[in-house]
Tab-separated table of C-alpha atoms in Angstrom:
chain	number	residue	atom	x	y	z
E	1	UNK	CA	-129.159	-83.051	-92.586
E	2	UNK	CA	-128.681	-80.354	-95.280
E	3	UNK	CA	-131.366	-80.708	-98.040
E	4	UNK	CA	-130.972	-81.879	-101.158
E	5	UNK	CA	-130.280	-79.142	-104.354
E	6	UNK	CA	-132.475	-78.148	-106.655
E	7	UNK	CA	-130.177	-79.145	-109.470
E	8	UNK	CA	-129.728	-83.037	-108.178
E	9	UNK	CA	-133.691	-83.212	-107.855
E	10	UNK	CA	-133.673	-82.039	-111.455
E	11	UNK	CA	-131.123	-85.077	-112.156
E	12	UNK	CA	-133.176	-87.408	-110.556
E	13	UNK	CA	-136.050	-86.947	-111.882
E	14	UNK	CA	-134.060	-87.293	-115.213
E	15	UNK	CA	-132.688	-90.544	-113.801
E	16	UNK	CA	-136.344	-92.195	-113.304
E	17	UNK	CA	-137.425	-91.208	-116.935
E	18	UNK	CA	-134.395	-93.185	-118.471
E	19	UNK	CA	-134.368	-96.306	-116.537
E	20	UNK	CA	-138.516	-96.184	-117.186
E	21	UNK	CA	-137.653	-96.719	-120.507
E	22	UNK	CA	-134.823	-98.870	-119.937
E	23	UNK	CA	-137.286	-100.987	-118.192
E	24	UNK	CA	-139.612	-100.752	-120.476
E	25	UNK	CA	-137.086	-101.983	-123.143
E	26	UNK	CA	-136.442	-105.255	-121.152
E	27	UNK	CA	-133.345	-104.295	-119.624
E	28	UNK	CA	-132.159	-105.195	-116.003
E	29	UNK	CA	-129.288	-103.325	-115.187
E	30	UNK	CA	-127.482	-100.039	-116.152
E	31	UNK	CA	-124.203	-99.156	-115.436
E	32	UNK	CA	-123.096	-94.851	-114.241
E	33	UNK	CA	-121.272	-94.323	-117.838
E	34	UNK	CA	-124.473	-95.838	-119.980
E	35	UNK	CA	-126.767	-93.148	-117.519
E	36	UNK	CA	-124.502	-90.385	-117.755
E	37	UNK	CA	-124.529	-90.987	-121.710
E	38	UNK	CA	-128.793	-91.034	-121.963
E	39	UNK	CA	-128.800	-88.084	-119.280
E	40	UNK	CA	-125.891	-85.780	-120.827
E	41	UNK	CA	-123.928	-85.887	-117.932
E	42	UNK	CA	-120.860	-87.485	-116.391
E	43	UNK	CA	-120.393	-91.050	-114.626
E	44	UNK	CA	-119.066	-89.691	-111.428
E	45	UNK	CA	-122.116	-87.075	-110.960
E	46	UNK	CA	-124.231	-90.266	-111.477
E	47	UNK	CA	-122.730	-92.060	-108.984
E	48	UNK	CA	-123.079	-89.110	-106.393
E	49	UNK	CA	-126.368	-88.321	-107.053
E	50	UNK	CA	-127.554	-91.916	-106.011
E	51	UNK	CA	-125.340	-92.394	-102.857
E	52	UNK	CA	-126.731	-89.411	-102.021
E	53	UNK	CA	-130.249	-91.359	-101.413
E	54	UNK	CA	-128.798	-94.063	-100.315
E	55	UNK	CA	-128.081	-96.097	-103.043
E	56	UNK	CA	-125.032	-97.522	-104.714
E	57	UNK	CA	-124.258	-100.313	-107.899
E	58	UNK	CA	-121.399	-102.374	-107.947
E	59	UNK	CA	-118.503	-102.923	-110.569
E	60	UNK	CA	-119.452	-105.852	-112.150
E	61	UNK	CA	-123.383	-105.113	-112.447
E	62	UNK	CA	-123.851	-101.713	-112.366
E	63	UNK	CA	-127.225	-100.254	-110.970
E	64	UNK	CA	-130.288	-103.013	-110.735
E	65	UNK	CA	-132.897	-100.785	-112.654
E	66	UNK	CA	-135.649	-102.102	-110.311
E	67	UNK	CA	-134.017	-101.228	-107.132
E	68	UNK	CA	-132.436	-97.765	-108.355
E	69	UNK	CA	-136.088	-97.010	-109.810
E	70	UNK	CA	-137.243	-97.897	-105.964
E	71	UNK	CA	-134.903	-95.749	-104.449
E	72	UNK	CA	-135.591	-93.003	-106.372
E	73	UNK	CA	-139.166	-92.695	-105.897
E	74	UNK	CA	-138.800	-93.290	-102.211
E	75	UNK	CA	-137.056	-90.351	-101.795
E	76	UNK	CA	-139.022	-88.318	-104.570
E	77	UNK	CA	-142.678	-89.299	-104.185
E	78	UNK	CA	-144.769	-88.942	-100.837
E	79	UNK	CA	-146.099	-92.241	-100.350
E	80	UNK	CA	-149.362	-91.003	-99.497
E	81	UNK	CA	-149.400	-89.227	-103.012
E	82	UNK	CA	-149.769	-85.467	-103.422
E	83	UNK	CA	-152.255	-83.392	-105.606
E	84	UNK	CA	-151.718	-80.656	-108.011
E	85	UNK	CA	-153.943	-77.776	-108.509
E	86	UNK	CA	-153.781	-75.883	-112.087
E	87	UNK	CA	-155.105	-72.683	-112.618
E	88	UNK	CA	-156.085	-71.590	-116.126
E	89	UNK	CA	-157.341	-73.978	-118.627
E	90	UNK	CA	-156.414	-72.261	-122.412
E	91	UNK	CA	-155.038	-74.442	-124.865
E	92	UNK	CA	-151.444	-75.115	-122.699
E	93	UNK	CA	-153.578	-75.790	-119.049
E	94	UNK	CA	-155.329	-78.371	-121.025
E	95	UNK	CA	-152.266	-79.856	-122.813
E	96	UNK	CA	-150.953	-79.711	-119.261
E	97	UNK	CA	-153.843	-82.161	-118.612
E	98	UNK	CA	-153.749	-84.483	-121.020
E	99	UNK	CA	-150.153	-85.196	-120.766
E	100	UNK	CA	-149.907	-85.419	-117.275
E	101	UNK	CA	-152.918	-87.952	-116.715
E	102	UNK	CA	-151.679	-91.109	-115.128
E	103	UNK	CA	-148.307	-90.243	-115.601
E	104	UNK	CA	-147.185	-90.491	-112.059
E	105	UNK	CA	-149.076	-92.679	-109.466
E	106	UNK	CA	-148.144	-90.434	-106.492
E	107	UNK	CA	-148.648	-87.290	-108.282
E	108	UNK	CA	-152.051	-86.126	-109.903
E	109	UNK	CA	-153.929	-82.983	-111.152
E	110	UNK	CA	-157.049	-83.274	-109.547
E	111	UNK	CA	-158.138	-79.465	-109.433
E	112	UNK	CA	-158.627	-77.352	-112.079
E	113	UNK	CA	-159.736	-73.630	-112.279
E	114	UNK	CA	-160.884	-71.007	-114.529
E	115	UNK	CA	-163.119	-67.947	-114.985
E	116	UNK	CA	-164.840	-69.541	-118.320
E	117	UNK	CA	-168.412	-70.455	-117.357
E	118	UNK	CA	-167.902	-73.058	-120.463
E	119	UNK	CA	-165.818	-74.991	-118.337
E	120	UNK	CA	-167.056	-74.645	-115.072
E	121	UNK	CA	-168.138	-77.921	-113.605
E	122	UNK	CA	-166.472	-79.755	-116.371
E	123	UNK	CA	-164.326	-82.668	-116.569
E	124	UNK	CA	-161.946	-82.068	-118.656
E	125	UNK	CA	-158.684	-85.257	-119.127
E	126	UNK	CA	-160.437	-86.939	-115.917
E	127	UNK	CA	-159.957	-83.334	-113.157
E	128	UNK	CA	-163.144	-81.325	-112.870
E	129	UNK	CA	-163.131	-77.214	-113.321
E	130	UNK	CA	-163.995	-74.786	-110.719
E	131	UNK	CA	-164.699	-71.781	-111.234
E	132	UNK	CA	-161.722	-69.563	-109.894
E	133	UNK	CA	-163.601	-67.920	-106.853
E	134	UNK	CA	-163.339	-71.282	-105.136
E	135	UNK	CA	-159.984	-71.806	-105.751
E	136	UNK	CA	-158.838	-70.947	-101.687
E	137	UNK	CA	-161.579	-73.310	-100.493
E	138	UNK	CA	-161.072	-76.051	-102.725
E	139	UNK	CA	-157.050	-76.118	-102.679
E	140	UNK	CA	-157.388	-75.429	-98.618
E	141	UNK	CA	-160.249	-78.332	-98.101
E	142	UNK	CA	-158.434	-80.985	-100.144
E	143	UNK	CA	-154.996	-80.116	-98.687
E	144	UNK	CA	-152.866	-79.563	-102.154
E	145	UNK	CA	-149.835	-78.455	-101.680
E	146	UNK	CA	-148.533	-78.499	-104.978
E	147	UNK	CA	-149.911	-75.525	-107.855
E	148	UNK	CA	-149.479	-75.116	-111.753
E	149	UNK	CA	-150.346	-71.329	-113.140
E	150	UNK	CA	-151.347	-71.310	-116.416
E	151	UNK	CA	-153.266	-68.262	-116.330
E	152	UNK	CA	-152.280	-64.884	-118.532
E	153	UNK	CA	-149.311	-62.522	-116.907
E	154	UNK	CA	-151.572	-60.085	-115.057
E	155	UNK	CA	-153.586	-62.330	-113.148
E	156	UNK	CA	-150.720	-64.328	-112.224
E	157	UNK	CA	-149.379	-63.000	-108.964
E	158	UNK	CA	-152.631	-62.781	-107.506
E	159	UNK	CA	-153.717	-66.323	-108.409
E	160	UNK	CA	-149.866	-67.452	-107.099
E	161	UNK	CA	-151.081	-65.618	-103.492
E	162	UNK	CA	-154.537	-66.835	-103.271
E	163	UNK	CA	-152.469	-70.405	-103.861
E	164	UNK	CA	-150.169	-69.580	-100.559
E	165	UNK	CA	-152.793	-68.849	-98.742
E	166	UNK	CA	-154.436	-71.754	-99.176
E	167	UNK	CA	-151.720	-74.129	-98.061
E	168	UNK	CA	-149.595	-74.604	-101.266
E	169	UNK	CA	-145.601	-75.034	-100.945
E	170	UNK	CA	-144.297	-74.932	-104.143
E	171	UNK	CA	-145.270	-73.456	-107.891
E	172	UNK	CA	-144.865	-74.329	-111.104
E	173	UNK	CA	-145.730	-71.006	-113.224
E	174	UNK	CA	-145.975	-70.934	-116.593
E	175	UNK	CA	-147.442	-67.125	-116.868
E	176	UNK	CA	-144.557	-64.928	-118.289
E	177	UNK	CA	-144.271	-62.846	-114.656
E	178	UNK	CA	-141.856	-62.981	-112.042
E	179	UNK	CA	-143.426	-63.812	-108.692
E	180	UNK	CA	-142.973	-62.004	-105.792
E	181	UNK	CA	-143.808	-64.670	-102.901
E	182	UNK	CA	-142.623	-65.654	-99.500
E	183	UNK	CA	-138.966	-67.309	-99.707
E	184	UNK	CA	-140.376	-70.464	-98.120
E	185	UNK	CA	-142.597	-71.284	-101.110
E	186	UNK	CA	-140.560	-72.802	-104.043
E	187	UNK	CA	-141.286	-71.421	-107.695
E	188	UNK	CA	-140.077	-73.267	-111.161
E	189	UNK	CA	-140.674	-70.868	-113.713
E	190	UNK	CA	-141.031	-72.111	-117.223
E	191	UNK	CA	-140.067	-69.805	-119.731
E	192	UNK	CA	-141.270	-70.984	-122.758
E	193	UNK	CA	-141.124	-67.879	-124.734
E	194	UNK	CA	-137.400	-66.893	-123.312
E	195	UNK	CA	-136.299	-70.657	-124.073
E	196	UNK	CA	-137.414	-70.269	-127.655
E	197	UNK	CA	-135.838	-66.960	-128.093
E	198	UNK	CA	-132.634	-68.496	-126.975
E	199	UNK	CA	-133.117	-71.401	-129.651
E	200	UNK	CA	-134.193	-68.763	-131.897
E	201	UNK	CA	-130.655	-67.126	-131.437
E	202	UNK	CA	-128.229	-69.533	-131.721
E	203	UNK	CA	-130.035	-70.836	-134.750
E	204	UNK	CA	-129.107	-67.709	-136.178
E	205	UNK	CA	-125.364	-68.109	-135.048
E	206	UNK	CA	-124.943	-71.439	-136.246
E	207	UNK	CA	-126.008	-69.352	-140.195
E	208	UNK	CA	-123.980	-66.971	-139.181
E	209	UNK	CA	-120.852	-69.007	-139.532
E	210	UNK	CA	-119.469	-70.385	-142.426
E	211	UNK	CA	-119.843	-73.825	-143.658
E	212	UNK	CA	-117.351	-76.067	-143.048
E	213	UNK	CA	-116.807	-79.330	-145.991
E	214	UNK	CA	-115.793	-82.060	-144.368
E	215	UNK	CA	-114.416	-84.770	-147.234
């Protein structure tokens, strides 16, 4: 069975926030077009994405937003849950933290690191600090799979290899480096600087060009 691409996961992870709130709103049902209009994409790439975990609507009713929100975290979410290790707690690590906490029931930050004896031995948004010499024993010991880099550019490769080696499969690094790992780990970089650079740009553009009255 071929796996799944990076760009559906993306969608359905998209999928689950909207129907959350959906849900949350009191609504039942949802139909491809009224996804594909909160999402920004298209009612037939809607309706592929879910057959493609098994699930499908029908004309008259659309999705059921309990079953579609079932489906989708069956295939997302290990049911045994998963933890999260995040290395580097400055002022974005700790956002990190705090936004994350309870957010996903099979998904939690439970180990955090640093090299500031201030937070050593902490608990800081309900996941205690160790200090970032025990990072291989911890991560290896508690089995997490899963780590967030948070840590400044030149310490960032070698915290993303003392990660591998102690068990983790995929990244999430915010530290403005390219990583240079083995192709069987999988690595979201988050760009923040680059993404507001971009914004930054076409900002610009959109002065650049002249006003247009519309009467």
């Amino acid at each position: 069975m071929p796996s799944t691409s990076s760009k559906t996961i993306g969608r359905l992870c998209v999928y689950r926030r909207q129907i959350q709130r959906l849900k949350d709103e009191g609504k039942s049902n949802v139909y491809s077009h009224q996804l594909a209009a909160l999402t920004g994409g298209s009612a037939a790439q809607v309706r592929r994405d879910l057959m493609s975990i098994g699930y499908s609507g029908t004309p008259y009713h659309g999705y059921r937003i309990d079953e579609m929100s079932e489906s989708i975290v069956s295939f997302l979410d290990d049911p045994d849950g998963q933890e999260v290790a995040l290395v580097g707690l400055g002022n974005l690590g700790r956002a990190i933290l705090a936004y994350f906490d309870g957010r996903r029931p099979h998904l939690a930050i439970t180990a955090a690191f640093d090299i500031d004896p201030a937070k050593i031995d902490r608990v800081i948004h309900g996941c205690k600090c160790y200090d970032i010499s025990r990072l291989e024993n911890v991560a290896s010991e508690r089995k997490i799979a899963i780590g967030v880099i948070c840590a400044p550019a030149r310490q960032a490769q070698d915290v993303a290899e003392k990660l591998v080696i102690s068990g983790v499969k995929a990244i999430v690094n915010f530290a403005p480096r390219r990583l240079h790992l083995p192709d069987n780990i999988h690595i979201e970089d988050i760009d923040m600087t680059t993404a507001l650079e971009k914004a930054a740009y076409f900002a610009l553009e959109n002065k650049r060009q002249p006003e247009v009255n519309i009467k």
